[in-house]
Short mmCIF file of C-alpha atoms in Angstrom, two decimals:
data_model
loop_
_atom_site.label_atom_id
_atom_site.label_comp_id
_atom_site.label_asym_id
_atom_site.label_seq_id
_atom_site.Cartn_x
_atom_site.Cartn_y
_atom_site.Cartn_z
CA MET A 115 52.96 45.45 166.08
CA ASP A 116 56.36 46.68 164.75
CA MET A 117 55.54 49.04 161.77
CA HIS A 118 59.13 49.02 160.84
CA PRO A 119 60.51 45.46 159.62
CA LYS A 120 63.58 44.56 159.65
CA PRO A 121 65.43 45.16 156.83
CA PHE A 122 68.61 43.16 156.62
CA ASP A 123 70.72 41.17 159.43
CA ALA A 124 73.85 43.23 161.21
CA LEU A 125 77.09 41.56 161.61
CA ARG A 126 78.53 44.03 164.20
CA ALA A 127 82.44 44.52 165.05
CA PRO A 128 84.96 42.89 166.90
CA LYS A 129 84.54 44.00 170.24
CA ASP A 130 88.56 44.14 169.71
CA MET A 131 89.18 45.82 166.95
CA VAL A 132 91.89 47.96 166.13
CA TRP A 133 92.53 50.54 162.80
CA PRO A 134 96.32 49.43 161.35
CA ASP A 135 99.69 49.63 163.29
CA GLU A 136 97.68 48.98 167.34
CA ARG A 137 95.75 52.81 166.68
CA ARG A 138 92.74 53.27 168.08
CA ILE A 139 91.85 56.18 166.63
CA ALA A 140 90.69 57.17 163.32
CA VAL A 141 90.61 60.55 161.34
CA VAL A 142 88.49 60.86 158.32
CA PHE A 143 88.35 64.64 156.23
CA ASN A 144 85.07 64.65 154.81
CA LEU A 145 85.34 67.19 151.57
CA ALA A 146 81.42 68.09 149.87
CA TYR A 147 82.30 69.09 146.08
CA GLU A 148 77.53 69.87 145.35
CA MET A 149 75.93 71.23 142.94
CA TRP A 150 71.96 71.36 143.36
CA THR A 151 69.72 71.17 139.93
CA PRO A 152 68.62 73.86 138.14
CA GLY A 153 66.25 76.31 139.68
CA ALA A 154 67.71 75.29 143.34
CA THR A 155 69.92 75.92 146.11
CA SER A 156 71.44 75.70 148.30
CA GLY A 157 69.39 74.25 151.33
CA VAL A 158 71.66 77.42 153.30
CA GLY A 159 72.87 81.53 152.78
CA PRO A 160 74.05 83.84 154.75
CA MET A 161 70.91 86.47 155.23
CA GLY A 162 69.37 83.40 156.94
CA ASN A 163 66.11 84.99 156.77
CA VAL A 164 64.45 82.26 153.54
CA LEU A 165 62.57 84.37 151.14
CA ALA A 166 58.93 83.99 150.74
CA GLY A 167 56.15 82.32 148.94
CA ASN A 168 59.44 79.46 147.74
CA THR A 169 60.35 82.76 145.76
CA PHE A 170 63.74 81.71 143.77
CA ASP A 171 66.95 83.41 146.40
CA PRO A 172 69.63 84.70 144.21
CA ASN A 173 71.81 85.19 147.15
CA ALA A 174 71.19 81.25 148.46
CA ASP A 175 72.15 80.43 145.01
CA SER A 176 74.52 81.77 144.64
CA TYR A 177 76.67 81.19 147.85
CA GLY A 178 75.94 77.33 146.68
CA GLN A 179 77.59 77.53 144.14
CA TYR A 180 81.01 78.80 145.29
CA ASN A 181 80.95 75.17 146.18
CA ALA A 182 82.40 74.17 143.06
CA ARG A 183 83.29 77.48 141.70
CA ALA A 184 86.35 77.95 143.86
CA GLY A 185 85.92 76.53 147.26
CA ILE A 186 86.63 73.47 146.90
CA GLN A 187 88.99 73.29 145.12
CA ARG A 188 91.37 75.49 148.33
CA LEU A 189 89.14 72.73 150.37
CA LEU A 190 91.49 70.14 147.88
CA ARG A 191 94.92 71.93 147.73
CA ILE A 192 94.88 72.49 151.90
CA VAL A 193 95.29 68.41 152.53
CA GLU A 194 96.86 67.75 149.37
CA ARG A 195 100.01 70.33 151.66
CA HIS A 196 99.77 68.27 154.48
CA GLY A 197 99.79 64.40 152.02
CA ILE A 198 96.33 63.41 153.41
CA SER A 199 93.95 61.19 151.24
CA ALA A 200 90.06 62.76 151.74
CA SER A 201 87.14 61.47 151.08
CA VAL A 202 85.43 64.10 148.53
CA MET A 203 81.78 63.12 148.52
CA THR A 204 80.64 64.06 144.75
CA SER A 205 77.85 64.48 143.51
CA GLY A 206 76.89 63.13 139.92
CA MET A 207 76.38 66.75 139.01
CA VAL A 208 80.00 67.57 138.95
CA ALA A 209 80.81 64.20 138.03
CA ARG A 210 78.55 65.50 134.21
CA GLN A 211 80.07 69.39 134.11
CA ASP A 212 83.79 68.83 135.71
CA ALA A 213 85.37 65.19 134.79
CA GLU A 214 88.42 66.68 134.18
CA HIS A 215 88.74 67.95 137.55
CA VAL A 216 87.22 64.70 139.38
CA ARG A 217 89.57 62.70 137.40
CA GLN A 218 92.75 65.20 138.37
CA ILE A 219 91.26 64.48 142.20
CA VAL A 220 91.99 60.59 141.92
CA GLY A 221 95.06 61.06 140.33
CA ALA A 222 96.08 63.09 143.29
CA GLY A 223 95.05 59.41 145.93
CA HIS A 224 91.82 60.87 147.03
CA GLU A 225 88.79 58.46 146.77
CA ILE A 226 85.33 59.95 145.06
CA VAL A 227 83.06 58.84 147.30
CA ALA A 228 79.44 59.47 145.26
CA HIS A 229 76.73 61.63 146.69
CA GLY A 230 73.63 61.47 144.65
CA TYR A 231 72.66 63.12 141.45
CA ALA A 232 72.44 66.57 143.27
CA GLN A 233 72.52 68.34 147.00
CA ASN A 234 68.58 69.17 146.84
CA LEU A 235 66.99 65.68 145.57
CA VAL A 236 67.13 64.06 148.54
CA SER A 237 66.12 59.84 148.77
CA PRO A 238 63.27 59.78 151.37
CA THR A 239 61.38 63.37 148.96
CA LEU A 240 61.99 60.92 145.55
CA THR A 241 60.14 58.41 144.17
CA ALA A 242 61.38 54.50 143.50
CA ALA A 243 62.50 55.81 140.23
CA GLN A 244 63.86 58.80 140.93
CA ASP A 245 66.07 58.09 144.03
CA GLN A 246 66.57 54.46 141.77
CA ALA A 247 67.17 57.70 138.98
CA SER A 248 70.40 58.85 141.14
CA ILE A 249 72.69 56.14 142.47
CA THR A 250 72.30 54.89 138.20
CA ASP A 251 72.95 58.15 136.72
CA THR A 252 75.69 59.54 139.69
CA THR A 253 77.15 55.87 139.54
CA ASP A 254 77.18 56.59 135.86
CA LEU A 255 79.29 59.75 135.58
CA ILE A 256 81.78 58.67 137.94
CA LEU A 257 82.60 56.19 136.66
CA ARG A 258 82.72 57.71 133.25
CA ALA A 259 84.94 60.70 134.52
CA THR A 260 87.90 58.72 136.66
CA GLY A 261 87.61 55.10 135.51
CA LYS A 262 86.02 52.89 137.76
CA ARG A 263 82.77 52.79 139.88
CA PRO A 264 82.83 54.01 142.90
CA ALA A 265 83.21 52.24 146.22
CA GLY A 266 80.62 54.23 148.32
CA TRP A 267 77.90 56.31 148.96
CA ILE A 268 76.55 58.92 151.16
CA SER A 269 72.92 60.15 150.05
CA PRO A 270 72.74 63.93 149.91
CA ARG A 271 71.93 64.79 153.78
CA VAL A 272 73.81 61.40 154.93
CA THR A 273 69.86 60.28 154.87
CA SER A 274 69.12 57.59 152.95
CA GLY A 275 65.04 56.55 151.29
CA THR A 276 63.96 53.19 152.94
CA GLU A 277 65.43 50.92 150.43
CA THR A 278 67.89 53.49 149.40
CA GLN A 279 70.77 50.97 150.73
CA ARG A 280 68.92 47.87 149.70
CA ARG A 281 69.03 50.07 145.53
CA LEU A 282 73.16 50.16 146.87
CA VAL A 283 73.87 46.57 147.20
CA GLN A 284 71.81 46.51 144.20
CA GLN A 285 74.63 48.81 142.25
CA GLY A 286 77.46 46.99 143.94
CA TYR A 287 78.29 49.65 146.26
CA ARG A 288 80.99 48.16 149.27
CA TRP A 289 80.54 50.85 151.53
CA HIS A 290 77.52 54.41 152.41
CA GLY A 291 77.85 56.32 155.27
CA ASP A 292 73.81 56.95 155.75
CA ALA A 293 74.27 55.27 158.97
CA LEU A 294 75.31 57.49 162.46
CA ASP A 295 73.55 54.79 165.38
CA ASP A 296 77.46 53.72 165.79
CA ASP A 297 80.49 54.25 166.27
CA LEU A 298 82.27 51.36 164.26
CA PRO A 299 81.47 50.25 160.88
CA TYR A 300 78.88 46.80 160.61
CA LEU A 301 77.65 44.11 157.76
CA GLN A 302 74.00 45.34 157.25
CA ARG A 303 72.93 41.90 155.35
CA PHE A 304 70.62 42.38 152.71
CA ALA A 305 68.84 39.72 150.45
CA GLU A 306 70.54 40.79 147.15
CA GLY A 307 73.91 40.89 148.84
CA ASP A 308 75.83 42.80 151.74
CA ILE A 309 76.90 46.16 152.21
CA VAL A 310 79.41 48.18 154.67
CA ALA A 311 77.36 51.10 157.12
CA VAL A 312 80.88 53.30 158.37
CA PRO A 313 78.92 55.39 161.10
CA MET A 314 78.85 59.44 160.86
CA THR A 315 80.07 60.81 163.51
CA ILE A 316 78.76 64.25 163.67
CA ASP A 317 80.49 66.56 165.93
CA PHE A 318 82.66 68.37 163.17
CA ASN A 319 80.60 69.67 160.97
CA ASP A 320 81.31 73.04 159.34
CA LEU A 321 77.37 73.54 158.12
CA PRO A 322 76.20 73.42 161.22
CA HIS A 323 78.78 75.22 162.95
CA ALA A 324 78.67 77.78 161.35
CA MET A 325 75.63 78.62 159.80
CA ARG A 326 73.43 76.97 162.46
CA PHE A 327 75.04 77.15 166.08
CA GLY A 328 77.32 80.49 164.45
CA ARG A 329 80.68 79.61 165.85
CA THR A 330 83.80 79.95 163.95
CA PRO A 331 86.80 78.77 162.69
CA ARG A 332 88.84 78.99 166.13
CA GLN A 333 85.96 77.16 167.79
CA PHE A 334 86.40 74.79 165.79
CA VAL A 335 89.90 73.86 166.27
CA ASP A 336 89.58 74.15 169.60
CA MET A 337 86.30 71.56 169.84
CA PHE A 338 88.42 69.30 167.20
CA PHE A 339 90.95 69.66 169.57
CA GLU A 340 89.58 69.13 173.09
CA ALA A 341 86.89 66.38 171.95
CA LEU A 342 90.60 64.58 170.43
CA GLU A 343 92.36 64.98 173.87
CA ALA A 344 89.55 64.04 175.74
CA ILE A 345 88.61 60.91 174.20
CA GLU A 346 92.75 60.60 175.07
CA ARG A 347 92.50 60.74 178.83
CA GLN A 348 89.73 58.19 178.58
CA PRO A 349 89.60 54.52 178.68
CA ALA A 350 90.56 52.96 175.53
CA GLU A 351 88.20 52.51 172.33
CA THR A 352 88.64 52.03 168.40
CA ILE A 353 86.17 54.39 166.94
CA ILE A 354 86.47 57.70 164.66
CA LEU A 355 86.20 60.99 163.87
CA ASP A 356 84.75 63.49 160.51
CA ILE A 357 85.85 66.20 159.87
CA PHE A 358 83.49 68.04 156.64
CA ALA A 359 84.07 70.46 155.01
CA HIS A 360 82.17 72.12 152.70
CA GLY A 361 83.83 74.28 149.05
CA HIS A 362 80.61 76.47 150.06
CA CYS A 363 81.11 77.01 153.35
CA TYR A 364 85.12 75.83 155.31
CA GLY A 365 86.52 76.55 151.26
CA ARG A 366 86.36 80.19 151.63
CA PRO A 367 89.55 81.48 153.01
CA ALA A 368 88.41 83.27 155.48
CA ALA A 369 86.98 79.78 157.66
CA ALA A 370 89.68 77.38 155.26
CA TRP A 371 93.39 77.93 157.38
CA ALA A 372 91.00 76.40 159.97
CA ILE A 373 91.18 72.69 158.05
CA ASP A 374 94.65 73.88 157.43
CA GLU A 375 95.30 73.82 160.98
CA ILE A 376 93.17 70.90 161.91
CA ALA A 377 95.20 69.28 159.22
CA ARG A 378 98.17 69.45 160.26
CA ARG A 379 98.79 68.50 163.54
CA CYS A 380 96.75 65.81 163.00
CA VAL A 381 99.46 64.30 161.24
CA GLU A 382 102.17 65.18 163.85
CA ARG A 383 100.03 62.98 166.14
CA ASP A 384 101.21 59.46 165.76
CA ASN A 385 97.85 57.65 167.04
CA LEU A 386 95.84 59.32 164.80
CA TRP A 387 95.23 56.95 161.21
CA LEU A 388 94.62 59.53 158.60
CA THR A 389 92.13 57.30 156.43
CA THR A 390 89.52 57.33 153.73
CA ARG A 391 85.64 55.48 154.28
CA THR A 392 86.66 52.97 152.09
CA SER A 393 90.44 52.05 153.80
CA ILE A 394 87.85 52.10 156.85
CA ALA A 395 85.04 49.83 154.90
CA ASP A 396 88.39 47.36 153.52
CA HIS A 397 89.71 47.26 157.09
CA PHE A 398 86.60 46.74 159.19
CA LEU A 399 86.21 43.78 155.87
CA ALA A 400 89.66 41.35 156.44
CA THR A 401 88.98 41.54 160.37
CA LEU A 402 85.87 38.95 159.55
CA PRO A 403 85.69 35.35 159.81
CA ALA A 404 86.09 34.26 155.99
#
């Protein structure tokens, strides 16, 4: 017996779908603008060893606070220098505490992606009421800050709870990014309505790259372009490549240059569609039959 019945029907992208101007490779710069609730800290820290007994770690706390204090500003300056619109994954707490900056980000041409109320509120660990509150509060705070509802949602840890995506449909979201199971967008049809899943590619994420694997910023750049050039030598496919940069990790001066170099070199390539997740969702929807 199937213990996990499928909660939705899926409508996949057409096999011949291409991006605008017949491009095959979409590149998204995903910038994480994150906060944690009082008493919680970043799940990773520069010391590596976790303090025993759930002891509050001021080191990890200070490390995470760098995101909103300095790192995200540096990352935004980088993409703006190259004329790139980023998908800025934004905690509800950020919109509450610095609404003016969130409003300025939209004014600069980026999209605000709802990213849960706080990074430590991971949907599968929450009650139904807590998960609903995270969605509702985050949505309302971003609406209040920017004047418009966010179109897209990416959960902390890119991890939905079992009913999170259904709740996003009920809240009027057009797309979510909590999917790793395909190369292209697909439509999820719930009883309550439709939502587009825009899958993530996980190969170029600064946090595991630096904190888990101990790789360097130069390796981050080299790995991206090694993969890109190898993909271009393969039979043509329509794909998405994601670059993830967190303000408290590659938002720091010793690593942010890697994001700058990737952005500079991507802009020089005519075959790439440098875009946002909302634009990907909208393009996919435009390909579907009425």
